[in-house]
Coordinates of C-alpha atoms in Angstrom, one line a residue:
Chain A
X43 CA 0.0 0.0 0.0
X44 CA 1.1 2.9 -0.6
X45 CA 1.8 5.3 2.1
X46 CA 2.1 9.6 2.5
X47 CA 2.5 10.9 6.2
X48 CA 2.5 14.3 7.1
X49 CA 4.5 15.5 9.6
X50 CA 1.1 17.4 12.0
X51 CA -2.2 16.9 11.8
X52 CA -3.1 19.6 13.6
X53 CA -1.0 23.1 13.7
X54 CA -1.3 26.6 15.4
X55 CA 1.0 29.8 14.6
X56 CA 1.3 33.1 14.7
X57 CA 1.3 35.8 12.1
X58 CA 4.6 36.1 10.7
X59 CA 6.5 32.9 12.0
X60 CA 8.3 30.8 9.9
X61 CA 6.1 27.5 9.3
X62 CA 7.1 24.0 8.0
X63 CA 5.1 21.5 6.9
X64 CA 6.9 17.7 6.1
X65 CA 5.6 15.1 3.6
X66 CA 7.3 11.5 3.1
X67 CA 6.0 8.9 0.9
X68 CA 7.1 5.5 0.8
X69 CA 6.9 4.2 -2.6
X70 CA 9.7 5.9 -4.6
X71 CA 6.7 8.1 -6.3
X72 CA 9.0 10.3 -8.7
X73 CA 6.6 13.3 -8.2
X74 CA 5.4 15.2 -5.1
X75 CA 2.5 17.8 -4.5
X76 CA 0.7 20.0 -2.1
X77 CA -2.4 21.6 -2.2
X78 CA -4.6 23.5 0.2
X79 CA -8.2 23.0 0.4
X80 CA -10.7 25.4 1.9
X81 CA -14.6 25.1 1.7
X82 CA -16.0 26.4 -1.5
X83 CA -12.7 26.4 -3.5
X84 CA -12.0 22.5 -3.8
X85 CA -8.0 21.8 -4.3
X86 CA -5.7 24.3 -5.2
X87 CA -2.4 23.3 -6.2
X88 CA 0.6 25.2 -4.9
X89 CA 3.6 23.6 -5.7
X90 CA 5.0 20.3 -7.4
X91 CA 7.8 18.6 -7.3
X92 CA 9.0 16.2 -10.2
X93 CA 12.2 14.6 -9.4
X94 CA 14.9 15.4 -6.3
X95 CA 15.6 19.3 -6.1
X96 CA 13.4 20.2 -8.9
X97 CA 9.7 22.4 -8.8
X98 CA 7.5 23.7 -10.3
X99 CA 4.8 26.4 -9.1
X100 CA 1.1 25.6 -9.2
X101 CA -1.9 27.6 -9.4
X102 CA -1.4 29.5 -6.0
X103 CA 2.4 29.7 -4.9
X104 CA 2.6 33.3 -3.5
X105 CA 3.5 32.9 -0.2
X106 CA 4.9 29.6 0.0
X107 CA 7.8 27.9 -1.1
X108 CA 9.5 23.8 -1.3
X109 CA 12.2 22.0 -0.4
X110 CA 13.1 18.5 -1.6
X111 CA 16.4 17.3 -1.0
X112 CA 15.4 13.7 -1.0
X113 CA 13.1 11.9 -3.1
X114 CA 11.1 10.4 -0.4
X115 CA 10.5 14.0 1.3
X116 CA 8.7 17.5 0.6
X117 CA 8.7 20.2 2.6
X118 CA 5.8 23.4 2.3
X119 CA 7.7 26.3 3.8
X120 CA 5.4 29.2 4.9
X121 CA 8.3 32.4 5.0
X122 CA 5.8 34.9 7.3
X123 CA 2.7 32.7 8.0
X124 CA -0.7 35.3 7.5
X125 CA -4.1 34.6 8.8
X126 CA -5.2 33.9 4.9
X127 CA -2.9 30.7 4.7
X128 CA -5.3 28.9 7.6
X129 CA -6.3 25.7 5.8
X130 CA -6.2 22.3 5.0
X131 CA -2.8 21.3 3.7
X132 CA -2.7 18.1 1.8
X133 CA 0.8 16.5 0.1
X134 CA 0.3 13.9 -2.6
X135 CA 2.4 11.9 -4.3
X136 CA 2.4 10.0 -7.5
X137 CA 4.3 7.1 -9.6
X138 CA 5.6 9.0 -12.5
X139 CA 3.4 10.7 -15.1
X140 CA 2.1 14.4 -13.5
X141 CA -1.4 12.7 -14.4
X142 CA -0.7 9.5 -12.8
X143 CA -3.2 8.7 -9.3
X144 CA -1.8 11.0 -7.0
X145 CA -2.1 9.2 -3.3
X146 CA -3.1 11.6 -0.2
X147 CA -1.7 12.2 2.9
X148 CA -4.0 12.4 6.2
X149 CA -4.1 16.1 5.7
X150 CA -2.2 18.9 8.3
X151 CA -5.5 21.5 9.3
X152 CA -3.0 24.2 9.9
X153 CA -4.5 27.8 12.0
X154 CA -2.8 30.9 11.7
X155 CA -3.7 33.8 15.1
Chain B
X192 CA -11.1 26.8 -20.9
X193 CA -10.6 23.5 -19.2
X194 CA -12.5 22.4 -16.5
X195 CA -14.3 19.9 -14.0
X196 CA -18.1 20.5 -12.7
X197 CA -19.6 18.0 -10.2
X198 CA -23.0 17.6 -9.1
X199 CA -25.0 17.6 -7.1
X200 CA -22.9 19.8 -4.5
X201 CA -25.1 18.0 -1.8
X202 CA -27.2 14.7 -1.8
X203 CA -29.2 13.2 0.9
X204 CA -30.2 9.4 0.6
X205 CA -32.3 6.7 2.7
X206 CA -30.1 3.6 3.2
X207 CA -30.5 1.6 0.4
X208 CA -31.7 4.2 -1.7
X209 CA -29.2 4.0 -5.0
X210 CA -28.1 7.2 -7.1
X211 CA -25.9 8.8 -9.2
X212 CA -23.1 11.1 -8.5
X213 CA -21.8 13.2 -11.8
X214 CA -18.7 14.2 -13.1
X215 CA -18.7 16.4 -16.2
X216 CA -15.3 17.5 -17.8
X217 CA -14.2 19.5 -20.5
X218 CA -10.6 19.2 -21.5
X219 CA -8.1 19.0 -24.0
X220 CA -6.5 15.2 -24.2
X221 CA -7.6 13.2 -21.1
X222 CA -5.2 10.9 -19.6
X223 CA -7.6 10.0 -17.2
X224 CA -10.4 10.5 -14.5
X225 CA -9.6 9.5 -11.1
X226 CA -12.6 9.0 -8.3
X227 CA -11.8 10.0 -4.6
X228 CA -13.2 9.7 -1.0
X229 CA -12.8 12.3 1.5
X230 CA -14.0 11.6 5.0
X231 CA -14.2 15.4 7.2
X232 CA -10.7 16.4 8.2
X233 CA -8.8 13.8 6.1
X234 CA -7.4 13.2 3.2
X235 CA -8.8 11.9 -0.1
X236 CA -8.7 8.2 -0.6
X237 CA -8.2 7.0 -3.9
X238 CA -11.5 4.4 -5.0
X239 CA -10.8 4.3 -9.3
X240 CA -8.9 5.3 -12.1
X241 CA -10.5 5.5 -15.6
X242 CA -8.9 6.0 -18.7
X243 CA -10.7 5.1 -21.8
X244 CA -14.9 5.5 -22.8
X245 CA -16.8 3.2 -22.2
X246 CA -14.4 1.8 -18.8
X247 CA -15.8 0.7 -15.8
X248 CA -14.5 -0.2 -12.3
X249 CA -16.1 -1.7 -9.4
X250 CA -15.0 -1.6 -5.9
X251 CA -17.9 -3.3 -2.9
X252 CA -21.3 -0.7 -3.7
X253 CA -19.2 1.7 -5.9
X254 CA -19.5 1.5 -9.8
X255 CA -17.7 4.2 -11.5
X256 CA -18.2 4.6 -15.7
X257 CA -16.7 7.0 -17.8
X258 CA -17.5 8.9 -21.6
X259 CA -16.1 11.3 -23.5
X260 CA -17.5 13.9 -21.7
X261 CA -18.7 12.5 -18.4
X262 CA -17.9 10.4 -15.3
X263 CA -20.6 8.7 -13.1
X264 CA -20.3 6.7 -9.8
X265 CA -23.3 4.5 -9.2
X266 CA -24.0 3.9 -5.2
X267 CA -26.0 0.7 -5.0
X268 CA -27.4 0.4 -1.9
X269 CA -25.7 3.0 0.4
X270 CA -25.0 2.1 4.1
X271 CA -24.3 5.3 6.0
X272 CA -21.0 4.3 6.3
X273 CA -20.6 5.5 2.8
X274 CA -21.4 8.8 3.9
X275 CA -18.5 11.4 2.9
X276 CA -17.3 13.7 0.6
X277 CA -16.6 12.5 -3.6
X278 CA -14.2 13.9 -5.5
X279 CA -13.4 13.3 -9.2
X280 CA -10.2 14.7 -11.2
X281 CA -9.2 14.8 -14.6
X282 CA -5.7 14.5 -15.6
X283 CA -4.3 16.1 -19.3
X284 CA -0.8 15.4 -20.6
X285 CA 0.2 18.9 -18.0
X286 CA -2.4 18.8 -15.6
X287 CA -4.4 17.8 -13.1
X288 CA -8.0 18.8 -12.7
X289 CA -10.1 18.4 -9.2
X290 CA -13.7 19.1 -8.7
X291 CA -15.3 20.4 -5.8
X292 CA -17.0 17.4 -4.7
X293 CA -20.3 16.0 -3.8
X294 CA -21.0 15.3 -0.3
X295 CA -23.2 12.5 0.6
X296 CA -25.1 12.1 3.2
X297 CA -26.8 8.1 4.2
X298 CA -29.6 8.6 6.4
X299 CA -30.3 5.0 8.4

């Protein structure tokens, strides 16, 4: 089976601290995503990652940005977390192909004060 | 422009009641449409993957077909259990499409 963790399901910051979310997958999927969902506006993707050290911006990066230094990890990095990034964080992963099925994480419900 | 509409947005059933969900699309070059479950505060689940017209996939009361321009998934039967949020995507050569679901609702 195939298998995405997220490093919190449940986070609270502050306005303008520095905010990391972690993904791992366990299948050696080449490609990595994450999306926020809020109610209303389905999935919106924000970045994607296609191989080790590569990305590539979604729909909605402003505000964000990645890390992946290994394939098996992906990191969202929030620079100066604002009350407008409160959401439902989700990280993906997927074999190869960008339009292979992507498998979900449990989901990080992240709250910004 | 491309796109993915679901409906209903909302559907409220009687155990045992069967229905329809939709899942209309309108894109360039479909690689294939992908059926999800989405229980509050998780993530989605993946149920199907369809690539071709005229496919169908079957998983316990879940039948999900697929035509050129839409994608249904039959519940036969619901049990409340079945209760949850469904989410289709489309994916193109470049991208990857999601609707904004249809939550169901199985009233014992």
């Amino acid at each position: 089976d195939v298998k995405v963790t997220q490093s919190s399901r449940y986070l609270v910051k502050r306005t303008g601290e520095k905010v990391f979310l972690e993904c791992v997958q366990d299948m050696d999927h080449e490609n990595m995503f994450w999306y926020r969902q809020d109610p209303g506006l389905g999935l919106r993707l924000i970045y994607f990652s296609y191989d080790v050290k590569m990305k590539e911006k979604g729909d909605i990066p402003e505000g964000y940005s990645v890390s992946r230094e290994k394939k098996e990890r992906f990191s969202l990095i929030l620079e100066s977390a604002s009350t407008n990034q409160t959401s439902m964080y989700l990280c993906a992963s997927s074999l190869s192909g960008l339009t292979d099925t992507q498998y979900f994480g449990p989901g990080t419900r992240l709250t910004v004060l | 422009e491309d796109q993915v509409t679901q409906s209903p947005e909302a559907l409220r059933l009687q155990e045992g009641e069967s229905s329809s969900l939709n899942c209309s699309y309108t894109v360039s070059g479909l690689r294939g449409l992908f059926w999800y479950r989405q229980d509050p505060g998780k993530g989605p689940e993946f149920l199907f993957t369809l690539y071709s017209a005229g496919e169908e996939k079957e998983k316990e009361r879940l039948k999900a077909t697929l035509t050129k321009k839409e994608s249904f998934l039959h519940i036969t039967a619901p049990k409340p259990e079945d209760s949850a949020t469904y989410l289709c995507a489309v994916g193109t050569g470049n991208q990857f499409y999601f609707g904004t679901g249809t939550s169901l609702t199985v009233i014992p």
